[in-house]
C-alpha cells in the first residue's frame, strides 16, 4: 500500500526532519546523537505535540509521516511503538483532530501486514476515537466484516471481549441501537458456562435494552446465551421468558404483581403492552389462518374500535403477512414469523427443503425425458 510521507526523504532523513520539528514544539526527550530507531521512539513518544493550537493544519501530514516509518519496522520492534502511538492518538482534544486521527489510524491499520498482532491494537483505538467523534459507522458496519478483518491477526477471547464492550458503548452513543444490540449479543456469546457469571450485569443490560427496543420482537436467542442462563430464577429472566413464550395476560399479571420492579428497570408499561400484544398476535397467527375480531378483542384486551388500527400496526412490522376482511370482521393470515425457533421448527424446515429438492429432481427428470423423446423424434424424421 502506498503511504503518505512527511517529505520525500530517506527514513533516516525523515526521522531527522521530524526530530527537528518536534524539538521546535518543545520536545525535550530528543537527542541529536540517537540512532534512527531511537529517533522514531522519541518521535512517537511526543506525537501528540502536533495537536498544539495552531498546528492542526500540519498534524495529519506529520502523523502520516510517522506511520510511513512505523510500517517499515519488523513486527517485534513495531509493536511497542505502535502501542505508544495509539495511546497518543486515542484522546484527540477536538472533533477536527479526532477526524484526523481516524484517517491516520486507518492508514496505519491498512498499511500493516494482515497477520500483525498490532492491527488489533490499531483497530481497538480506531473504535475508541470513532466513538468520541460519533463516527463509528466509518469504522464498523457489521460483525461479519469485522471478524474477517481481525481474524488473520488472531486476537484472543479476552481481547475480543474488550473490543466488543467499547464498540457497544460507541454504537449506543451514536444512537445505533440495533447494531449495539447485535454487538452485545456477540459479546455475551463469547462466555462459557465456566465464566458466564462474569457477564451477569452485561446480560441484564442486554435484556433490558432488547425489551425496551420498540423494533425488537424476536428474543428467544437471548435465552441460549450462557450469561443469560446464569440469571435463571431472577425476576428479569422471568420477564424475558414471558416476552419469549407467553401471551399478554401473563405479562399483565406479572406487571400487577411486580410493578415497581418493571418500572425500576426503566421499562415503560405502555410500550410493553404494545410489544406483548404484537407477540400474542403472532402466536395466535401461528396456529390459525383466520382470526376473528372478537378473538383479538378478547386475547389482546382491545376495544372494538381499536382492532383495525392495531392490525395495521402489526402488518407494518412485517412479522405477519395478512389482510383484513372488515365486512366479516376477521383477519386472514398468510404467514407469520415464529416467536421461537426450536428443534420442531428446524425439523419442519428440513422436511420442506427435502420435499422441494425431491420435486425439483422430478421436474428435471421429466424435462430430460421430454428432451430425449424430441431428439429421437427429430432423428427419425431426418
mmCIF file of C-alpha atoms in Angstrom:
data_model
loop_
_atom_site.group_PDB
_atom_site.id
_atom_site.type_symbol
_atom_site.label_atom_id
_atom_site.label_comp_id
_atom_site.label_asym_id
_atom_site.label_seq_id
_atom_site.Cartn_x
_atom_site.Cartn_y
_atom_site.Cartn_z
ATOM 1 C CA UNK A 1 0.000 0.000 0.000
ATOM 2 C CA UNK A 2 1.290 3.484 -0.855
ATOM 3 C CA UNK A 3 1.576 5.547 2.323
ATOM 4 C CA UNK A 4 1.811 9.340 2.649
ATOM 5 C CA UNK A 5 5.205 10.733 3.625
ATOM 6 C CA UNK A 6 6.161 13.840 5.562
ATOM 7 C CA UNK A 7 8.709 14.726 2.905
ATOM 8 C CA UNK A 8 10.431 12.962 0.003
ATOM 9 C CA UNK A 9 13.436 11.779 2.009
ATOM 10 C CA UNK A 10 15.027 8.550 3.201
ATOM 11 C CA UNK A 11 13.797 7.099 6.511
ATOM 12 C CA UNK A 12 16.885 8.464 8.290
ATOM 13 C CA UNK A 13 16.467 11.931 6.778
ATOM 14 C CA UNK A 14 12.769 11.857 7.537
ATOM 15 C CA UNK A 15 13.471 10.994 11.170
ATOM 16 C CA UNK A 16 15.921 13.892 11.387
ATOM 17 C CA UNK A 17 13.360 16.328 9.976
ATOM 18 C CA UNK A 18 10.694 15.096 12.381
ATOM 19 C CA UNK A 19 13.087 15.384 15.331
ATOM 20 C CA UNK A 20 13.761 18.989 14.407
ATOM 21 C CA UNK A 21 10.029 19.642 14.067
ATOM 22 C CA UNK A 22 9.164 18.246 17.491
ATOM 23 C CA UNK A 23 12.141 19.906 19.181
ATOM 24 C CA UNK A 24 10.805 23.210 17.842
ATOM 25 C CA UNK A 25 7.489 22.380 19.539
ATOM 26 C CA UNK A 26 9.251 21.921 22.865
ATOM 27 C CA UNK A 27 10.097 18.197 22.936
ATOM 28 C CA UNK A 28 12.904 17.683 25.447
ATOM 29 C CA UNK A 29 13.376 13.929 25.010
ATOM 30 C CA UNK A 30 15.052 14.015 21.584
ATOM 31 C CA UNK A 31 18.837 13.534 21.429
ATOM 32 C CA UNK A 32 20.769 14.567 18.329
ATOM 33 C CA UNK A 33 23.064 11.568 18.794
ATOM 34 C CA UNK A 34 20.336 8.899 18.771
ATOM 35 C CA UNK A 35 20.060 6.134 16.168
ATOM 36 C CA UNK A 36 17.224 6.345 13.659
ATOM 37 C CA UNK A 37 15.267 3.748 15.666
ATOM 38 C CA UNK A 38 15.891 5.762 18.820
ATOM 39 C CA UNK A 39 14.725 8.845 16.971
ATOM 40 C CA UNK A 40 11.484 7.117 15.997
ATOM 41 C CA UNK A 41 10.824 6.016 19.579
ATOM 42 C CA UNK A 42 11.383 9.583 20.778
ATOM 43 C CA UNK A 43 9.189 10.969 17.990
ATOM 44 C CA UNK A 44 6.325 8.581 18.780
ATOM 45 C CA UNK A 45 6.562 9.493 22.470
ATOM 46 C CA UNK A 46 5.764 13.144 21.664
ATOM 47 C CA UNK A 47 3.497 12.611 18.643
ATOM 48 C CA UNK A 48 0.598 14.390 20.341
ATOM 49 C CA UNK A 49 2.592 17.652 20.427
ATOM 50 C CA UNK A 50 1.369 18.267 16.885
ATOM 51 C CA UNK A 51 -2.100 18.738 18.428
ATOM 52 C CA UNK A 52 -0.972 22.072 19.850
ATOM 53 C CA UNK A 53 -3.141 25.018 18.910
ATOM 54 C CA UNK A 54 -2.038 26.448 15.602
ATOM 55 C CA UNK A 55 -0.580 23.154 14.312
ATOM 56 C CA UNK A 56 -3.835 21.456 13.228
ATOM 57 C CA UNK A 57 -3.139 22.084 9.556
ATOM 58 C CA UNK A 58 0.181 20.246 9.784
ATOM 59 C CA UNK A 59 -0.940 17.437 12.113
ATOM 60 C CA UNK A 60 -2.192 14.976 9.506
ATOM 61 C CA UNK A 61 0.958 15.177 7.415
ATOM 62 C CA UNK A 62 3.184 14.793 10.477
ATOM 63 C CA UNK A 63 1.282 11.803 11.794
ATOM 64 C CA UNK A 64 1.154 10.104 8.398
ATOM 65 C CA UNK A 65 4.897 10.580 8.122
ATOM 66 C CA UNK A 66 5.330 8.709 11.416
ATOM 67 C CA UNK A 67 3.020 5.980 10.107
ATOM 68 C CA UNK A 68 5.104 5.597 6.949
ATOM 69 C CA UNK A 69 8.111 4.835 9.183
ATOM 70 C CA UNK A 70 6.273 2.532 11.590
ATOM 71 C CA UNK A 71 5.020 0.178 8.876
ATOM 72 C CA UNK A 72 8.595 -0.465 7.729
ATOM 73 C CA UNK A 73 9.672 -1.886 11.095
ATOM 74 C CA UNK A 74 9.677 -5.639 11.795
ATOM 75 C CA UNK A 75 6.748 -6.677 13.989
ATOM 76 C CA UNK A 76 8.719 -7.218 17.215
ATOM 77 C CA UNK A 77 10.152 -3.676 17.021
ATOM 78 C CA UNK A 78 6.956 -2.067 15.740
ATOM 79 C CA UNK A 79 4.606 -3.418 18.421
ATOM 80 C CA UNK A 80 5.680 -1.243 21.400
ATOM 81 C CA UNK A 81 5.998 1.846 19.197
ATOM 82 C CA UNK A 82 2.573 1.368 17.602
ATOM 83 C CA UNK A 83 1.035 0.787 21.034
ATOM 84 C CA UNK A 84 2.532 4.096 22.234
ATOM 85 C CA UNK A 85 1.460 5.850 19.025
ATOM 86 C CA UNK A 86 -2.131 4.670 19.518
ATOM 87 C CA UNK A 87 -2.100 5.919 23.126
ATOM 88 C CA UNK A 88 -1.071 9.346 21.849
ATOM 89 C CA UNK A 89 -3.957 9.470 19.374
ATOM 90 C CA UNK A 90 -6.697 7.851 21.455
ATOM 91 C CA UNK A 91 -7.918 11.099 23.050
ATOM 92 C CA UNK A 92 -7.828 13.881 20.448
ATOM 93 C CA UNK A 93 -8.550 17.304 22.002
ATOM 94 C CA UNK A 94 -11.112 18.328 19.372
ATOM 95 C CA UNK A 95 -13.552 16.848 16.879
ATOM 96 C CA UNK A 96 -11.472 18.095 13.950
ATOM 97 C CA UNK A 97 -8.345 16.438 15.317
ATOM 98 C CA UNK A 98 -10.416 13.348 16.022
ATOM 99 C CA UNK A 99 -11.274 13.133 12.335
ATOM 100 C CA UNK A 100 -7.567 13.463 11.514
ATOM 101 C CA UNK A 101 -6.694 10.697 13.974
ATOM 102 C CA UNK A 102 -9.296 8.431 12.387
ATOM 103 C CA UNK A 103 -7.792 8.894 8.950
ATOM 104 C CA UNK A 104 -4.226 8.403 10.186
ATOM 105 C CA UNK A 105 -5.104 5.286 12.174
ATOM 106 C CA UNK A 106 -6.968 3.882 9.177
ATOM 107 C CA UNK A 107 -3.846 4.342 7.035
ATOM 108 C CA UNK A 108 -1.808 2.566 9.705
ATOM 109 C CA UNK A 109 -4.324 -0.282 10.028
ATOM 110 C CA UNK A 110 -4.363 -0.968 6.290
ATOM 111 C CA UNK A 111 -0.614 -0.453 5.958
ATOM 112 C CA UNK A 112 0.284 -3.216 8.408
ATOM 113 C CA UNK A 113 0.594 -6.849 7.420
ATOM 114 C CA UNK A 114 -2.789 -8.526 7.939
ATOM 115 C CA UNK A 115 -1.227 -11.096 10.291
ATOM 116 C CA UNK A 116 0.404 -8.475 12.505
ATOM 117 C CA UNK A 117 -0.932 -8.589 16.062
ATOM 118 C CA UNK A 118 -0.622 -4.789 16.211
ATOM 119 C CA UNK A 119 -3.510 -4.461 13.746
ATOM 120 C CA UNK A 120 -5.849 -5.382 16.586
ATOM 121 C CA UNK A 121 -4.384 -2.600 18.764
ATOM 122 C CA UNK A 122 -4.909 -0.095 15.954
ATOM 123 C CA UNK A 123 -8.483 -1.250 15.307
ATOM 124 C CA UNK A 124 -9.271 -1.039 19.023
ATOM 125 C CA UNK A 125 -8.013 2.572 19.003
ATOM 126 C CA UNK A 126 -9.987 3.349 15.854
ATOM 127 C CA UNK A 127 -13.176 2.274 17.604
ATOM 128 C CA UNK A 128 -12.362 4.403 20.664
ATOM 129 C CA UNK A 129 -11.663 7.524 18.603
ATOM 130 C CA UNK A 130 -14.674 6.962 16.328
ATOM 131 C CA UNK A 131 -16.887 6.682 19.406
ATOM 132 C CA UNK A 132 -15.651 10.023 20.729
ATOM 133 C CA UNK A 133 -16.349 11.903 17.492
ATOM 134 C CA UNK A 134 -19.554 9.955 16.697
ATOM 135 C CA UNK A 135 -18.156 8.448 13.513
ATOM 136 C CA UNK A 136 -18.375 4.780 14.476
ATOM 137 C CA UNK A 137 -20.047 3.816 11.174
ATOM 138 C CA UNK A 138 -16.866 4.896 9.360
ATOM 139 C CA UNK A 139 -15.041 2.104 11.224
ATOM 140 C CA UNK A 140 -17.669 -0.557 11.916
ATOM 141 C CA UNK A 141 -20.631 -1.593 9.781
ATOM 142 C CA UNK A 142 -21.251 -5.243 10.640
ATOM 143 C CA UNK A 143 -19.845 -8.067 12.726
ATOM 144 C CA UNK A 144 -19.022 -10.345 9.806
ATOM 145 C CA UNK A 145 -16.762 -7.763 8.170
ATOM 146 C CA UNK A 146 -15.035 -7.022 11.485
ATOM 147 C CA UNK A 147 -14.370 -10.722 12.077
ATOM 148 C CA UNK A 148 -12.873 -11.055 8.599
ATOM 149 C CA UNK A 149 -10.622 -8.031 9.152
ATOM 150 C CA UNK A 150 -9.318 -9.211 12.503
ATOM 151 C CA UNK A 151 -9.174 -12.982 12.001
ATOM 152 C CA UNK A 152 -5.657 -13.038 10.435
ATOM 153 C CA UNK A 153 -4.107 -11.320 13.469
ATOM 154 C CA UNK A 154 -5.770 -13.877 15.796
ATOM 155 C CA UNK A 155 -6.980 -11.824 18.787
ATOM 156 C CA UNK A 156 -7.732 -13.902 21.865
ATOM 157 C CA UNK A 157 -11.116 -14.133 23.549
ATOM 158 C CA UNK A 158 -10.304 -11.548 26.234
ATOM 159 C CA UNK A 159 -9.169 -9.033 23.617
ATOM 160 C CA UNK A 160 -12.377 -9.514 21.634
ATOM 161 C CA UNK A 161 -14.472 -9.033 24.757
ATOM 162 C CA UNK A 162 -12.752 -5.709 25.490
ATOM 163 C CA UNK A 163 -13.240 -4.609 21.883
ATOM 164 C CA UNK A 164 -16.916 -5.584 21.816
ATOM 165 C CA UNK A 165 -17.539 -3.662 25.039
ATOM 166 C CA UNK A 166 -16.162 -0.376 23.720
ATOM 167 C CA UNK A 167 -17.811 -0.989 20.362
ATOM 168 C CA UNK A 168 -21.168 -1.465 22.062
ATOM 169 C CA UNK A 169 -20.710 1.773 24.002
ATOM 170 C CA UNK A 170 -19.683 3.677 20.873
ATOM 171 C CA UNK A 171 -22.729 2.428 18.964
ATOM 172 C CA UNK A 172 -25.058 3.424 21.785
ATOM 173 C CA UNK A 173 -23.503 6.901 21.920
ATOM 174 C CA UNK A 174 -24.091 7.184 18.170
ATOM 175 C CA UNK A 175 -27.722 6.074 18.601
ATOM 176 C CA UNK A 176 -27.153 2.882 16.586
ATOM 177 C CA UNK A 177 -29.279 0.775 18.928
ATOM 178 C CA UNK A 178 -29.879 -2.125 16.525
ATOM 179 C CA UNK A 179 -26.168 -2.620 15.819
ATOM 180 C CA UNK A 180 -25.382 -2.123 19.504
ATOM 181 C CA UNK A 181 -27.788 -4.928 20.393
ATOM 182 C CA UNK A 182 -26.127 -7.302 17.908
ATOM 183 C CA UNK A 183 -22.702 -6.454 19.325
ATOM 184 C CA UNK A 184 -23.881 -7.092 22.878
ATOM 185 C CA UNK A 185 -25.283 -10.481 21.882
ATOM 186 C CA UNK A 186 -21.946 -11.250 20.219
ATOM 187 C CA UNK A 187 -20.152 -10.255 23.429
ATOM 188 C CA UNK A 188 -22.353 -12.475 25.594
ATOM 189 C CA UNK A 189 -21.836 -15.386 23.195
ATOM 190 C CA UNK A 190 -18.084 -15.308 23.952
ATOM 191 C CA UNK A 191 -18.712 -16.513 27.509
ATOM 192 C CA UNK A 192 -18.854 -20.161 28.520
ATOM 193 C CA UNK A 193 -20.540 -21.980 31.385
ATOM 194 C CA UNK A 194 -17.369 -21.557 33.448
ATOM 195 C CA UNK A 195 -17.093 -17.760 33.181
ATOM 196 C CA UNK A 196 -20.670 -16.713 32.339
ATOM 197 C CA UNK A 197 -21.223 -15.200 35.806
ATOM 198 C CA UNK A 198 -18.610 -12.541 34.963
ATOM 199 C CA UNK A 199 -21.023 -11.077 32.403
ATOM 200 C CA UNK A 200 -24.083 -11.059 34.661
ATOM 201 C CA UNK A 201 -24.504 -7.266 34.613
ATOM 202 C CA UNK A 202 -23.971 -7.103 30.848
ATOM 203 C CA UNK A 203 -26.589 -9.808 30.373
ATOM 204 C CA UNK A 204 -29.044 -7.762 32.440
ATOM 205 C CA UNK A 205 -28.368 -4.642 30.369
ATOM 206 C CA UNK A 206 -28.778 -6.632 27.168
ATOM 207 C CA UNK A 207 -32.154 -7.996 28.235
ATOM 208 C CA UNK A 208 -33.473 -4.608 29.342
ATOM 209 C CA UNK A 209 -32.258 -2.923 26.131
ATOM 210 C CA UNK A 210 -33.874 -5.629 23.988
ATOM 211 C CA UNK A 211 -37.174 -5.397 25.848
ATOM 212 C CA UNK A 212 -37.138 -1.608 25.600
ATOM 213 C CA UNK A 213 -36.355 -1.514 21.876
ATOM 214 C CA UNK A 214 -39.708 -0.971 20.105
ATOM 215 C CA UNK A 215 -38.428 -2.735 16.975
ATOM 216 C CA UNK A 216 -37.067 -5.884 18.627
ATOM 217 C CA UNK A 217 -39.619 -8.684 18.894
ATOM 218 C CA UNK A 218 -37.741 -11.977 18.453
ATOM 219 C CA UNK A 219 -35.940 -12.608 21.736
ATOM 220 C CA UNK A 220 -35.636 -16.393 22.049
ATOM 221 C CA UNK A 221 -31.934 -16.330 21.088
ATOM 222 C CA UNK A 222 -31.164 -14.480 24.326
ATOM 223 C CA UNK A 223 -32.233 -17.473 26.399
ATOM 224 C CA UNK A 224 -29.492 -19.595 24.816
ATOM 225 C CA UNK A 225 -26.671 -17.286 25.949
ATOM 226 C CA UNK A 226 -24.729 -18.585 28.950
ATOM 227 C CA UNK A 227 -24.681 -15.256 30.862
ATOM 228 C CA UNK A 228 -28.475 -15.084 30.484
ATOM 229 C CA UNK A 229 -28.842 -18.651 31.738
ATOM 230 C CA UNK A 230 -26.994 -17.560 34.879
ATOM 231 C CA UNK A 231 -29.983 -15.301 35.597
ATOM 232 C CA UNK A 232 -32.482 -18.183 35.706
ATOM 233 C CA UNK A 233 -34.712 -17.784 38.735
ATOM 234 C CA UNK A 234 -34.307 -13.990 38.778
ATOM 235 C CA UNK A 235 -37.276 -11.727 38.051
ATOM 236 C CA UNK A 236 -35.619 -10.298 34.937
ATOM 237 C CA UNK A 237 -35.213 -13.773 33.461
ATOM 238 C CA UNK A 238 -38.878 -14.483 34.275
ATOM 239 C CA UNK A 239 -39.887 -11.286 32.470
ATOM 240 C CA UNK A 240 -37.782 -12.185 29.423
ATOM 241 C CA UNK A 241 -39.370 -15.648 29.316
ATOM 242 C CA UNK A 242 -42.806 -14.038 29.218
ATOM 243 C CA UNK A 243 -41.786 -11.954 26.193
ATOM 244 C CA UNK A 244 -40.398 -15.066 24.501
ATOM 245 C CA UNK A 245 -43.162 -17.621 25.102
ATOM 246 C CA UNK A 246 -46.195 -16.216 26.949
ATOM 247 C CA UNK A 247 -49.236 -14.166 25.989
ATOM 248 C CA UNK A 248 -50.445 -10.742 27.028
ATOM 249 C CA UNK A 249 -52.326 -11.952 30.095
ATOM 250 C CA UNK A 250 -49.134 -13.409 31.591
ATOM 251 C CA UNK A 251 -47.345 -10.068 31.233
ATOM 252 C CA UNK A 252 -50.234 -8.117 32.779
ATOM 253 C CA UNK A 253 -50.291 -10.499 35.753
ATOM 254 C CA UNK A 254 -46.513 -10.102 36.186
ATOM 255 C CA UNK A 255 -46.767 -6.307 35.976
ATOM 256 C CA UNK A 256 -49.590 -6.113 38.506
ATOM 257 C CA UNK A 257 -47.528 -8.147 40.984
ATOM 258 C CA UNK A 258 -44.102 -6.615 40.199
ATOM 259 C CA UNK A 259 -44.921 -3.095 39.046
ATOM 260 C CA UNK A 260 -42.088 -1.459 40.988
ATOM 261 C CA UNK A 261 -39.571 -3.930 39.549
ATOM 262 C CA UNK A 262 -40.630 -3.337 35.936
ATOM 263 C CA UNK A 263 -40.619 0.438 36.292
ATOM 264 C CA UNK A 264 -37.332 0.279 38.186
ATOM 265 C CA UNK A 265 -35.749 -1.215 35.063
ATOM 266 C CA UNK A 266 -36.738 1.907 33.149
ATOM 267 C CA UNK A 267 -39.258 -0.014 31.037
ATOM 268 C CA UNK A 268 -42.470 1.737 30.032
ATOM 269 C CA UNK A 269 -45.637 -0.266 30.676
ATOM 270 C CA UNK A 270 -47.497 1.056 27.603
ATOM 271 C CA UNK A 271 -44.608 0.080 25.334
ATOM 272 C CA UNK A 272 -44.500 -3.356 26.947
ATOM 273 C CA UNK A 273 -48.228 -3.763 26.323
ATOM 274 C CA UNK A 274 -47.807 -2.852 22.650
ATOM 275 C CA UNK A 275 -44.982 -5.355 22.190
ATOM 276 C CA UNK A 276 -46.791 -8.139 24.064
ATOM 277 C CA UNK A 277 -49.952 -7.566 22.004
ATOM 278 C CA UNK A 278 -47.943 -7.946 18.791
ATOM 279 C CA UNK A 279 -46.191 -11.057 20.122
ATOM 280 C CA UNK A 280 -49.514 -12.539 21.213
ATOM 281 C CA UNK A 281 -50.981 -11.815 17.778
ATOM 282 C CA UNK A 282 -48.005 -13.634 16.199
ATOM 283 C CA UNK A 283 -48.571 -16.634 18.426
ATOM 284 C CA UNK A 284 -52.277 -16.735 17.553
ATOM 285 C CA UNK A 285 -51.414 -16.447 13.851
ATOM 286 C CA UNK A 286 -49.053 -19.448 14.043
ATOM 287 C CA UNK A 287 -51.992 -21.774 14.618
ATOM 288 C CA UNK A 288 -54.828 -20.172 12.640
ATOM 289 C CA UNK A 289 -55.374 -18.861 9.124
ATOM 290 C CA UNK A 290 -58.366 -16.807 10.261
ATOM 291 C CA UNK A 291 -58.529 -14.634 13.370
ATOM 292 C CA UNK A 292 -61.975 -13.203 14.186
ATOM 293 C CA UNK A 293 -62.006 -9.665 15.538
ATOM 294 C CA UNK A 294 -63.859 -10.937 18.605
ATOM 295 C CA UNK A 295 -60.917 -13.239 19.416
ATOM 296 C CA UNK A 296 -58.452 -10.377 19.035
ATOM 297 C CA UNK A 297 -60.536 -8.112 21.274
ATOM 298 C CA UNK A 298 -60.537 -10.756 23.999
ATOM 299 C CA UNK A 299 -56.947 -12.043 23.702
ATOM 300 C CA UNK A 300 -55.361 -8.612 23.198
ATOM 301 C CA UNK A 301 -57.702 -6.696 25.508
ATOM 302 C CA UNK A 302 -58.710 -4.195 22.833
ATOM 303 C CA UNK A 303 -61.960 -2.352 22.304
ATOM 304 C CA UNK A 304 -63.931 -2.928 19.110
ATOM 305 C CA UNK A 305 -62.750 0.322 17.513
ATOM 306 C CA UNK A 306 -59.070 -0.407 18.308
ATOM 307 C CA UNK A 307 -58.730 -3.710 16.452
ATOM 308 C CA UNK A 308 -58.298 -2.486 12.884
ATOM 309 C CA UNK A 309 -55.704 0.124 13.824
ATOM 310 C CA UNK A 310 -53.784 -2.461 15.832
ATOM 311 C CA UNK A 311 -53.748 -4.965 12.944
ATOM 312 C CA UNK A 312 -52.332 -2.248 10.690
ATOM 313 C CA UNK A 313 -49.537 -1.686 13.239
ATOM 314 C CA UNK A 314 -48.738 -5.402 13.205
ATOM 315 C CA UNK A 315 -48.599 -5.509 9.405
ATOM 316 C CA UNK A 316 -46.155 -2.584 9.373
ATOM 317 C CA UNK A 317 -43.683 -4.674 11.387
ATOM 318 C CA UNK A 318 -43.695 -7.270 8.549
ATOM 319 C CA UNK A 319 -43.682 -10.011 11.170
ATOM 320 C CA UNK A 320 -47.049 -11.214 9.873
ATOM 321 C CA UNK A 321 -48.446 -11.293 6.358
ATOM 322 C CA UNK A 322 -52.208 -10.969 6.394
ATOM 323 C CA UNK A 323 -55.170 -8.951 5.184
ATOM 324 C CA UNK A 324 -58.260 -7.694 6.912
ATOM 325 C CA UNK A 325 -61.780 -8.665 5.943
ATOM 326 C CA UNK A 326 -63.671 -5.803 7.581
ATOM 327 C CA UNK A 327 -67.027 -6.967 6.247
ATOM 328 C CA UNK A 328 -66.774 -10.332 8.010
ATOM 329 C CA UNK A 329 -64.714 -8.891 10.883
ATOM 330 C CA UNK A 330 -61.700 -11.185 10.649
ATOM 331 C CA UNK A 331 -58.022 -11.268 9.704
ATOM 332 C CA UNK A 332 -56.854 -13.707 7.018
ATOM 333 C CA UNK A 333 -53.318 -14.857 7.796
ATOM 334 C CA UNK A 334 -50.881 -15.785 5.001
ATOM 335 C CA UNK A 335 -47.746 -16.342 7.092
ATOM 336 C CA UNK A 336 -46.074 -15.308 10.322
ATOM 337 C CA UNK A 337 -42.651 -15.292 11.916
ATOM 338 C CA UNK A 338 -42.269 -17.760 14.781
ATOM 339 C CA UNK A 339 -41.590 -16.239 18.191
ATOM 340 C CA UNK A 340 -39.350 -19.195 18.997
ATOM 341 C CA UNK A 341 -37.468 -21.385 16.550
ATOM 342 C CA UNK A 342 -36.734 -24.716 18.175
ATOM 343 C CA UNK A 343 -35.957 -28.284 17.145
ATOM 344 C CA UNK A 344 -39.503 -28.814 15.891
ATOM 345 C CA UNK A 345 -39.251 -25.859 13.512
ATOM 346 C CA UNK A 346 -35.847 -26.983 12.222
ATOM 347 C CA UNK A 347 -37.360 -30.384 11.512
ATOM 348 C CA UNK A 348 -40.250 -28.790 9.629
ATOM 349 C CA UNK A 349 -37.808 -26.692 7.605
ATOM 350 C CA UNK A 350 -35.728 -29.777 6.813
ATOM 351 C CA UNK A 351 -38.802 -31.658 5.635
ATOM 352 C CA UNK A 352 -39.895 -28.709 3.482
ATOM 353 C CA UNK A 353 -36.473 -28.365 1.826
ATOM 354 C CA UNK A 354 -36.299 -32.136 1.271
ATOM 355 C CA UNK A 355 -39.722 -32.021 -0.380
ATOM 356 C CA UNK A 356 -38.663 -29.137 -2.635
ATOM 357 C CA UNK A 357 -35.484 -30.992 -3.638
ATOM 358 C CA UNK A 358 -37.498 -34.106 -4.494
ATOM 359 C CA UNK A 359 -39.952 -32.118 -6.613
ATOM 360 C CA UNK A 360 -37.152 -30.288 -8.422
ATOM 361 C CA UNK A 361 -35.476 -33.607 -9.196
ATOM 362 C CA UNK A 362 -38.763 -34.913 -10.599
ATOM 363 C CA UNK A 363 -39.137 -31.805 -12.788
ATOM 364 C CA UNK A 364 -35.555 -32.226 -14.016
ATOM 365 C CA UNK A 365 -36.123 -35.900 -14.851
ATOM 366 C CA UNK A 366 -39.352 -35.053 -16.680
ATOM 367 C CA UNK A 367 -37.637 -32.339 -18.736
ATOM 368 C CA UNK A 368 -34.795 -34.700 -19.657
ATOM 369 C CA UNK A 369 -37.313 -37.328 -20.772
ATOM 370 C CA UNK A 370 -39.126 -34.808 -22.966
ATOM 371 C CA UNK A 371 -35.856 -33.551 -24.482
ATOM 372 C CA UNK A 372 -34.696 -37.099 -25.240
ATOM 373 C CA UNK A 373 -38.026 -38.007 -26.820
ATOM 374 C CA UNK A 374 -37.932 -34.892 -29.002
ATOM 375 C CA UNK A 375 -34.359 -35.680 -30.043
ATOM 376 C CA UNK A 376 -35.303 -39.218 -31.026
ATOM 377 C CA UNK A 377 -38.310 -37.939 -32.997
ATOM 378 C CA UNK A 378 -36.180 -35.452 -34.932
ATOM 379 C CA UNK A 379 -33.619 -38.152 -35.657
ATOM 380 C CA UNK A 380 -36.305 -40.428 -37.090
ATOM 381 C CA UNK A 381 -37.731 -37.650 -39.290
ATOM 382 C CA UNK A 382 -34.319 -36.842 -40.742
#
